[in-house]
Coordinates of C-alpha atoms in Angstrom, one line a residue:
X1 CA -136.6 -115.1 -129.1
X2 CA -133.7 -114.8 -126.6
X3 CA -133.0 -111.6 -124.7
X4 CA -130.2 -109.7 -125.6
X5 CA -127.8 -107.5 -123.6
X6 CA -128.3 -103.9 -125.2
X7 CA -125.4 -102.3 -123.5
X8 CA -122.5 -101.1 -125.2
X9 CA -119.6 -100.4 -123.5
X10 CA -117.7 -98.6 -126.5
X11 CA -114.4 -97.3 -124.4
X12 CA -113.3 -101.2 -123.6
X13 CA -113.0 -102.5 -127.0
X14 CA -110.1 -102.1 -129.1
X15 CA -111.9 -102.8 -132.3
X16 CA -114.0 -99.4 -132.4
X17 CA -111.1 -97.8 -133.6
X18 CA -108.6 -98.6 -135.9
X19 CA -105.4 -100.3 -134.0
X20 CA -102.1 -99.3 -135.2
X21 CA -99.7 -101.9 -136.9
X22 CA -98.2 -104.3 -134.6
X23 CA -95.6 -106.2 -136.9
X24 CA -92.5 -106.2 -134.5
X25 CA -90.9 -104.2 -137.3
X26 CA -90.5 -100.2 -136.7
X27 CA -90.2 -99.7 -140.2
X28 CA -93.1 -101.8 -141.4
X29 CA -95.3 -100.5 -138.7
X30 CA -94.7 -97.2 -140.3
X31 CA -95.3 -98.1 -143.8
X32 CA -98.4 -99.9 -142.8
X33 CA -99.8 -96.8 -140.7
X34 CA -98.8 -94.5 -143.4
X35 CA -100.6 -96.5 -146.2
X36 CA -103.5 -96.4 -143.9
X37 CA -103.4 -92.6 -143.5
X38 CA -103.3 -92.2 -147.2
X39 CA -106.2 -94.1 -147.8
X40 CA -108.4 -92.3 -145.4
X41 CA -107.0 -89.0 -147.1
X42 CA -108.0 -90.5 -150.6
X43 CA -111.6 -91.7 -149.5
X44 CA -112.5 -88.1 -148.2
X45 CA -111.8 -87.4 -152.1
X46 CA -113.0 -90.4 -153.8
X47 CA -116.9 -89.6 -154.4
X48 CA -115.7 -86.4 -156.5
X49 CA -113.9 -88.4 -159.0
X50 CA -114.8 -92.1 -158.5
X51 CA -118.2 -92.2 -160.7
X52 CA -116.1 -91.1 -163.8
X53 CA -113.3 -93.2 -162.9
X54 CA -115.4 -96.4 -162.3
X55 CA -117.4 -95.5 -165.9
X56 CA -114.2 -94.9 -167.9
X57 CA -111.8 -97.4 -166.3
X58 CA -113.3 -99.8 -164.2
X59 CA -114.2 -102.6 -166.2
X60 CA -111.3 -102.1 -168.5
X61 CA -108.9 -102.5 -165.7
X62 CA -110.8 -105.3 -164.2
X63 CA -110.6 -107.1 -167.5
X64 CA -106.9 -106.4 -167.4
X65 CA -106.1 -107.7 -164.3
X66 CA -108.1 -110.7 -164.6
X67 CA -106.2 -111.8 -167.9
X68 CA -103.3 -111.4 -166.0
X69 CA -104.2 -113.4 -163.0
X70 CA -105.6 -116.2 -165.5
X71 CA -102.1 -116.0 -167.0
X72 CA -100.2 -117.1 -163.9
X73 CA -102.8 -120.2 -163.6
X74 CA -102.6 -123.7 -164.8
X75 CA -105.5 -125.5 -166.7
X76 CA -106.2 -128.5 -164.3
X77 CA -108.7 -129.7 -166.7
X78 CA -111.6 -130.0 -164.3
X79 CA -115.1 -130.8 -165.5
X80 CA -118.2 -128.1 -164.7
X81 CA -119.0 -127.8 -160.7
X82 CA -116.0 -130.3 -160.0
X83 CA -113.8 -129.8 -157.0
X84 CA -110.4 -130.4 -156.1
X85 CA -109.1 -130.3 -152.8
X86 CA -106.2 -128.4 -151.8
X87 CA -103.0 -130.2 -150.2
X88 CA -103.0 -129.1 -146.2
X89 CA -106.5 -127.5 -146.7
X90 CA -107.3 -129.0 -143.0
X91 CA -104.4 -127.3 -141.5
X92 CA -105.0 -123.9 -143.1
X93 CA -108.1 -124.0 -141.9
X94 CA -107.1 -124.9 -138.6
X95 CA -105.1 -121.7 -138.6
X96 CA -107.4 -119.6 -139.9
X97 CA -109.6 -120.3 -137.2
X98 CA -107.0 -119.9 -134.3
X99 CA -105.8 -116.6 -135.6
X100 CA -109.3 -115.0 -136.3
X101 CA -110.2 -116.3 -132.6
X102 CA -107.4 -114.8 -131.1
X103 CA -108.2 -111.4 -132.9
X104 CA -111.5 -111.3 -131.8
X105 CA -110.1 -111.8 -128.2
X106 CA -107.9 -109.1 -128.8
X107 CA -110.4 -106.8 -129.9
X108 CA -113.5 -107.8 -128.1
X109 CA -114.6 -107.7 -124.6
X110 CA -117.4 -110.3 -123.2
X111 CA -120.8 -109.1 -123.9
X112 CA -119.6 -107.0 -126.8
X113 CA -118.0 -109.5 -128.5
X114 CA -118.4 -108.5 -132.6
X115 CA -118.1 -110.8 -135.7
X116 CA -114.4 -111.8 -137.0
X117 CA -115.2 -110.8 -140.4
X118 CA -118.3 -108.4 -141.7
X119 CA -118.2 -106.9 -138.3
X120 CA -120.4 -103.7 -138.1
X121 CA -123.9 -104.0 -138.5
X122 CA -125.4 -100.9 -140.6
X123 CA -128.9 -102.3 -140.0
X124 CA -130.8 -105.6 -140.2
X125 CA -134.4 -105.2 -141.8
X126 CA -137.4 -107.3 -142.9
X127 CA -137.6 -108.4 -146.5
X128 CA -139.0 -110.7 -148.8
X129 CA -137.4 -112.7 -151.9
X130 CA -139.9 -113.3 -154.9
X131 CA -138.4 -115.9 -157.4
X132 CA -139.5 -114.7 -161.0
X133 CA -141.8 -116.9 -163.2
X134 CA -139.4 -116.2 -166.3
X135 CA -136.2 -117.7 -165.0
X136 CA -134.9 -120.2 -167.7
X137 CA -135.4 -123.7 -167.5
X138 CA -131.7 -124.8 -166.5
X139 CA -132.0 -122.5 -163.5
X140 CA -134.7 -123.4 -162.1
X141 CA -133.3 -125.7 -159.3
X142 CA -133.5 -125.5 -155.5
X143 CA -135.0 -122.0 -154.2
X144 CA -135.6 -121.0 -157.9
X145 CA -137.4 -124.0 -159.0
X146 CA -141.1 -122.3 -158.8
X147 CA -142.1 -118.5 -158.5
X148 CA -143.1 -118.0 -154.9
X149 CA -142.0 -115.6 -152.1
X150 CA -139.8 -116.1 -149.0
X151 CA -140.0 -113.9 -145.7
X152 CA -136.3 -112.7 -145.5
X153 CA -134.2 -111.2 -142.5
X154 CA -131.3 -109.0 -144.3
X155 CA -128.1 -107.8 -142.4
X156 CA -126.0 -105.0 -144.1
X157 CA -122.9 -105.0 -142.7
X158 CA -119.1 -103.1 -143.2
X159 CA -116.0 -105.2 -143.5
X160 CA -113.9 -106.7 -140.5
X161 CA -112.4 -107.3 -138.3
X162 CA -112.8 -103.6 -136.7
X163 CA -116.1 -101.8 -136.3
X164 CA -114.6 -98.2 -137.2
X165 CA -116.3 -95.2 -138.2
X166 CA -117.8 -95.8 -141.6
X167 CA -115.2 -93.2 -143.4
X168 CA -112.1 -95.0 -141.5
X169 CA -112.9 -98.5 -143.2
X170 CA -111.4 -99.9 -146.1
X171 CA -114.4 -99.1 -148.5
X172 CA -116.5 -102.3 -148.8
X173 CA -119.8 -103.3 -147.7
X174 CA -121.7 -106.9 -147.3
X175 CA -125.1 -108.3 -147.4
X176 CA -126.4 -111.5 -145.5
X177 CA -130.0 -112.6 -146.5
X178 CA -131.7 -115.1 -144.3
X179 CA -134.6 -116.9 -146.2
X180 CA -137.1 -118.3 -144.0
X181 CA -139.7 -120.9 -144.7
X182 CA -137.7 -122.8 -147.0
X183 CA -138.8 -126.5 -147.2
X184 CA -136.4 -129.7 -147.0
X185 CA -133.4 -130.9 -145.9
X186 CA -130.4 -128.5 -145.1
X187 CA -126.9 -129.2 -145.0
X188 CA -126.6 -127.9 -141.4
X189 CA -128.6 -129.1 -138.8
X190 CA -128.8 -125.9 -136.4
X191 CA -131.8 -124.5 -138.7
X192 CA -134.5 -126.0 -140.2
X193 CA -136.3 -123.9 -142.5
X194 CA -133.4 -121.1 -143.5
X195 CA -131.3 -120.3 -146.5
X196 CA -128.4 -118.1 -146.2
X197 CA -127.1 -115.8 -148.9
X198 CA -124.0 -113.9 -148.6
X199 CA -122.3 -111.4 -150.9
X200 CA -119.6 -108.5 -150.6
X201 CA -119.3 -105.4 -152.8
X202 CA -116.2 -106.6 -154.8
X203 CA -116.8 -109.4 -157.5
X204 CA -114.0 -111.2 -156.2
X205 CA -113.1 -112.5 -152.7
X206 CA -109.8 -110.9 -151.0
X207 CA -108.1 -114.3 -151.0
X208 CA -107.6 -116.9 -153.9
X209 CA -107.8 -119.9 -151.2
X210 CA -107.6 -121.0 -147.8
X211 CA -103.6 -121.2 -148.3
X212 CA -103.5 -117.3 -149.0
X213 CA -106.3 -116.7 -146.5
X214 CA -104.4 -118.0 -143.8
X215 CA -101.5 -115.8 -144.5
X216 CA -103.8 -113.1 -144.7
X217 CA -105.3 -113.5 -141.0
X218 CA -101.8 -113.5 -139.7
X219 CA -100.9 -110.2 -140.9
X220 CA -104.7 -108.9 -139.9
X221 CA -103.8 -110.1 -136.6
X222 CA -100.8 -107.7 -136.6
X223 CA -103.2 -104.8 -138.3
X224 CA -100.9 -104.5 -141.4
X225 CA -102.9 -106.5 -144.0
X226 CA -100.8 -104.4 -146.6
X227 CA -97.8 -106.9 -146.1
X228 CA -100.4 -109.7 -147.0
X229 CA -100.5 -108.1 -150.7
X230 CA -97.0 -106.5 -151.1
X231 CA -94.4 -109.1 -149.4
X232 CA -91.2 -110.9 -151.2
X233 CA -92.2 -114.6 -150.6
X234 CA -95.8 -114.6 -151.2
X235 CA -97.3 -111.6 -152.8
X236 CA -100.7 -111.1 -154.2
X237 CA -100.2 -107.8 -156.0
X238 CA -102.9 -108.6 -158.6
X239 CA -105.6 -109.5 -155.8
X240 CA -104.7 -106.0 -154.4
X241 CA -105.3 -104.4 -157.3
X242 CA -108.6 -106.0 -158.3
X243 CA -109.9 -105.0 -154.7
X244 CA -108.7 -101.5 -155.0
X245 CA -111.0 -101.3 -158.4
X246 CA -114.1 -102.0 -156.3
X247 CA -113.3 -100.8 -152.9
X248 CA -114.3 -96.9 -152.6
X249 CA -116.2 -94.6 -150.1
X250 CA -119.6 -96.1 -150.1
X251 CA -122.8 -94.0 -150.1
X252 CA -125.6 -96.4 -148.7
X253 CA -125.7 -100.2 -148.4
X254 CA -129.1 -99.8 -150.2
X255 CA -127.5 -98.4 -153.4
X256 CA -124.8 -100.9 -154.1
X257 CA -124.4 -104.6 -156.2
X258 CA -123.3 -107.3 -154.2
X259 CA -121.4 -110.6 -155.2
X260 CA -121.3 -113.9 -153.6
X261 CA -117.7 -114.4 -154.8
X262 CA -117.9 -117.9 -154.2
X263 CA -119.6 -120.6 -156.2
X264 CA -122.6 -122.8 -155.2
X265 CA -124.7 -125.7 -156.8
X266 CA -127.4 -124.9 -159.1
X267 CA -128.7 -128.2 -158.7
X268 CA -126.6 -131.5 -159.5
X269 CA -123.6 -130.9 -162.0
X270 CA -124.2 -127.2 -162.5
X271 CA -122.2 -124.2 -160.6
X272 CA -123.3 -120.5 -160.4
X273 CA -122.4 -117.5 -158.6
X274 CA -124.9 -114.7 -157.5
X275 CA -125.2 -111.2 -157.2
X276 CA -127.7 -108.7 -155.5
X277 CA -127.9 -105.5 -157.5
X278 CA -130.1 -102.4 -156.1
X279 CA -132.6 -101.1 -158.5
X280 CA -131.9 -97.4 -156.8
X281 CA -130.5 -95.1 -159.6
X282 CA -129.8 -92.3 -157.3
X283 CA -126.9 -91.9 -154.8
X284 CA -127.0 -90.2 -151.2
X285 CA -124.3 -87.6 -150.9
X286 CA -121.8 -88.2 -148.5
X287 CA -122.8 -85.7 -145.6
X288 CA -119.4 -83.0 -144.9
X289 CA -116.7 -84.2 -147.3
X290 CA -114.1 -83.5 -148.0
X291 CA -114.4 -83.1 -143.9
X292 CA -115.1 -85.9 -141.6
X293 CA -118.7 -87.5 -142.3
X294 CA -121.0 -88.7 -139.1
X295 CA -119.3 -92.1 -138.0
X296 CA -122.6 -94.0 -138.9
X297 CA -123.3 -92.2 -142.0
X298 CA -124.2 -95.4 -144.0
X299 CA -126.8 -96.1 -141.3
X300 CA -128.1 -93.2 -141.4
X301 CA -128.4 -93.3 -145.3
X302 CA -130.3 -96.2 -144.7
X303 CA -132.8 -94.9 -142.0
X304 CA -133.5 -92.0 -144.3
X305 CA -134.3 -94.0 -147.7
X306 CA -136.4 -96.7 -145.6
X307 CA -138.5 -93.9 -143.8
X308 CA -140.2 -92.7 -147.2
X309 CA -139.5 -95.6 -149.7
X310 CA -139.4 -99.5 -150.7
X311 CA -136.2 -100.6 -151.6
X312 CA -136.1 -103.6 -154.2
X313 CA -132.4 -105.4 -155.6
X314 CA -132.4 -108.1 -158.0
X315 CA -130.8 -111.3 -157.6
X316 CA -128.9 -112.5 -160.8
X317 CA -127.3 -116.2 -161.3
X318 CA -124.4 -116.5 -163.2
X319 CA -124.0 -120.4 -164.6
X320 CA -120.4 -121.7 -164.9
X321 CA -119.7 -122.3 -168.6
X322 CA -115.7 -122.6 -168.3
X323 CA -114.1 -124.3 -165.9
X324 CA -111.1 -122.7 -166.2
X325 CA -111.8 -118.8 -166.5
X326 CA -114.7 -119.7 -164.1
X327 CA -112.9 -121.8 -161.6
X328 CA -114.3 -123.5 -158.3
X329 CA -111.2 -123.6 -156.4
X330 CA -109.6 -119.7 -157.0
X331 CA -112.1 -117.2 -155.9
X332 CA -109.8 -114.1 -156.8
X333 CA -110.8 -114.8 -160.4
X334 CA -113.4 -112.7 -162.0
X335 CA -116.3 -114.4 -163.6
X336 CA -116.7 -112.6 -166.7
X337 CA -120.3 -112.1 -167.9
X338 CA -119.1 -112.0 -171.6
X339 CA -118.6 -116.1 -170.4
X340 CA -122.1 -116.3 -168.9
X341 CA -124.2 -113.5 -168.7
X342 CA -125.8 -112.7 -165.3
X343 CA -129.5 -113.8 -165.6
X344 CA -132.5 -112.2 -163.2
X345 CA -134.0 -114.9 -161.0
X346 CA -135.3 -113.3 -158.1
X347 CA -136.3 -110.0 -156.6
X348 CA -135.5 -108.7 -152.8
X349 CA -138.0 -106.1 -151.9
X350 CA -137.4 -104.5 -148.6
X351 CA -140.4 -102.2 -147.6
X352 CA -140.8 -99.0 -145.8
X353 CA -139.7 -99.4 -142.7
X354 CA -138.4 -98.1 -139.4
X355 CA -135.7 -100.2 -138.3
X356 CA -133.4 -98.6 -135.6
X357 CA -135.0 -99.9 -132.7
X358 CA -132.5 -100.8 -130.1
X359 CA -133.6 -104.3 -129.7
X360 CA -133.6 -104.7 -133.6
X361 CA -130.2 -103.6 -133.8
X362 CA -128.9 -106.3 -130.9
X363 CA -131.0 -108.8 -132.8
X364 CA -127.9 -109.2 -135.1
X365 CA -126.1 -110.8 -132.2
X366 CA -128.3 -113.8 -132.2
X367 CA -128.3 -114.3 -135.7
X368 CA -125.8 -116.7 -137.3
X369 CA -125.3 -116.4 -141.5
X370 CA -123.5 -119.5 -142.7
X371 CA -123.5 -120.3 -146.3
X372 CA -124.0 -124.1 -145.2
X373 CA -127.4 -123.0 -143.9
X374 CA -128.8 -124.3 -147.4
X375 CA -130.4 -126.9 -149.2
X376 CA -128.3 -129.5 -150.8
X377 CA -129.4 -128.3 -154.6
X378 CA -127.3 -125.2 -153.3
X379 CA -124.2 -126.8 -151.6
X380 CA -121.2 -124.1 -151.4
X381 CA -118.2 -125.0 -153.6
X382 CA -114.7 -124.6 -153.3
X383 CA -111.9 -124.6 -150.8
X384 CA -112.9 -121.3 -148.9
X385 CA -116.7 -122.4 -148.9
X386 CA -115.6 -125.8 -147.6
X387 CA -113.8 -123.8 -144.7
X388 CA -116.7 -121.6 -143.9
X389 CA -118.4 -124.6 -142.9
X390 CA -116.4 -125.2 -139.7
X391 CA -115.0 -121.4 -139.2
X392 CA -118.4 -119.6 -139.3
X393 CA -119.8 -122.5 -136.8
X394 CA -116.8 -122.1 -134.5
X395 CA -116.3 -118.3 -134.7
X396 CA -120.2 -118.0 -134.2
X397 CA -120.2 -120.1 -131.3
X398 CA -117.6 -118.3 -129.7
X399 CA -119.2 -114.8 -130.3
X400 CA -122.5 -116.0 -129.1
X401 CA -120.8 -117.6 -125.9
X402 CA -118.6 -114.4 -125.1
X403 CA -122.0 -112.8 -125.3
X404 CA -124.2 -115.1 -123.5
X405 CA -126.4 -115.4 -126.3
X406 CA -128.0 -118.7 -127.7
X407 CA -128.0 -119.8 -131.3
X408 CA -131.8 -118.8 -132.4
X409 CA -133.4 -119.9 -135.8
X410 CA -135.6 -116.7 -136.9
X411 CA -139.1 -117.0 -138.3
X412 CA -140.0 -113.6 -139.5
X413 CA -142.7 -113.0 -136.8
X414 CA -139.8 -111.1 -134.5
X415 CA -141.2 -107.7 -132.7
X416 CA -139.3 -104.9 -131.2
X417 CA -141.1 -102.9 -129.1
X418 CA -139.0 -99.7 -128.2
X419 CA -137.2 -97.5 -130.3
X420 CA -134.2 -95.3 -129.9

């Protein structure tokens, strides 16, 4: 395993705090900064009412928002698992790469250069994925073809592009699972035996396509993401509503459900999305609310849980059954379970462990997660997935070059001798 610089200089990096809006227009800056302040206030009180709100209203409002989004879409008559490239798709990708690269350079200094998205690492833990024996025949494809176990590294993280105190982020989490010992040809040649699975806590992607994502990145560079959703030329109000229904003050990365948001092949001619759902029924209390909790309270919750018990997640597959209502090219549309149920396919088991080791935390710097680290039977689908092939490669290369670390394919045999 390559060596990693363990030193972190928090004072010289802008990304460890939330920079003020920088739109060039004083009024827009004030609106963006005020909206951020109001969100931070809400986050302090969110846990006191959110459980009841979610139980009563979240699914209903998700269904209504999905219906409104679909009312504005045209049925293009595509087949199941069929892709349709967007106009100027490559130009939008180039724009996204340039904007995100410039933002990363703006926020981070060499040696502590962080990811452009899913930035803050809460923890990287050992696990195993156990494929179930009772999976329906039509879902026995790829890594799910036979009951078996895969060793895994699992990185839990916050949103990006900043790595703020947990209470100051936008309120969602992500999971990156790297299966090891996966046989067969891979679509990316830099890793030979891995399969990556990625998910976030909202069930839809923040943008419908690369066209919108390029617009979002420009506003993100100005630290004023609100105006991607609320503007007079290309508004995305319903996307904002959908995200707002699912982001919240999180309790622990081990207590959430994560969604792929984008589709993948499930064997030839069949598309799927997947989710990763915690089996934990209890919820960790966020300390000190409505006052300010510790900056890394989500990591603290992980440490406390894994010090005393194993944690398991169900991995669920959802096969595409309607090409219009479960689209490939629009990732802001919620795939309704009534159209196709989520079927338990495997179990992610994270054993009791101590993971808050300095070297193990730094280990995340050398890992690269990319949905194209996969076998052909699970090729990523859609324009945002096609974009991620080059986007993730180039941003990962930039990050590792700035940190002077080499790409590394893990085996599961890594050891980390010292503690914090």
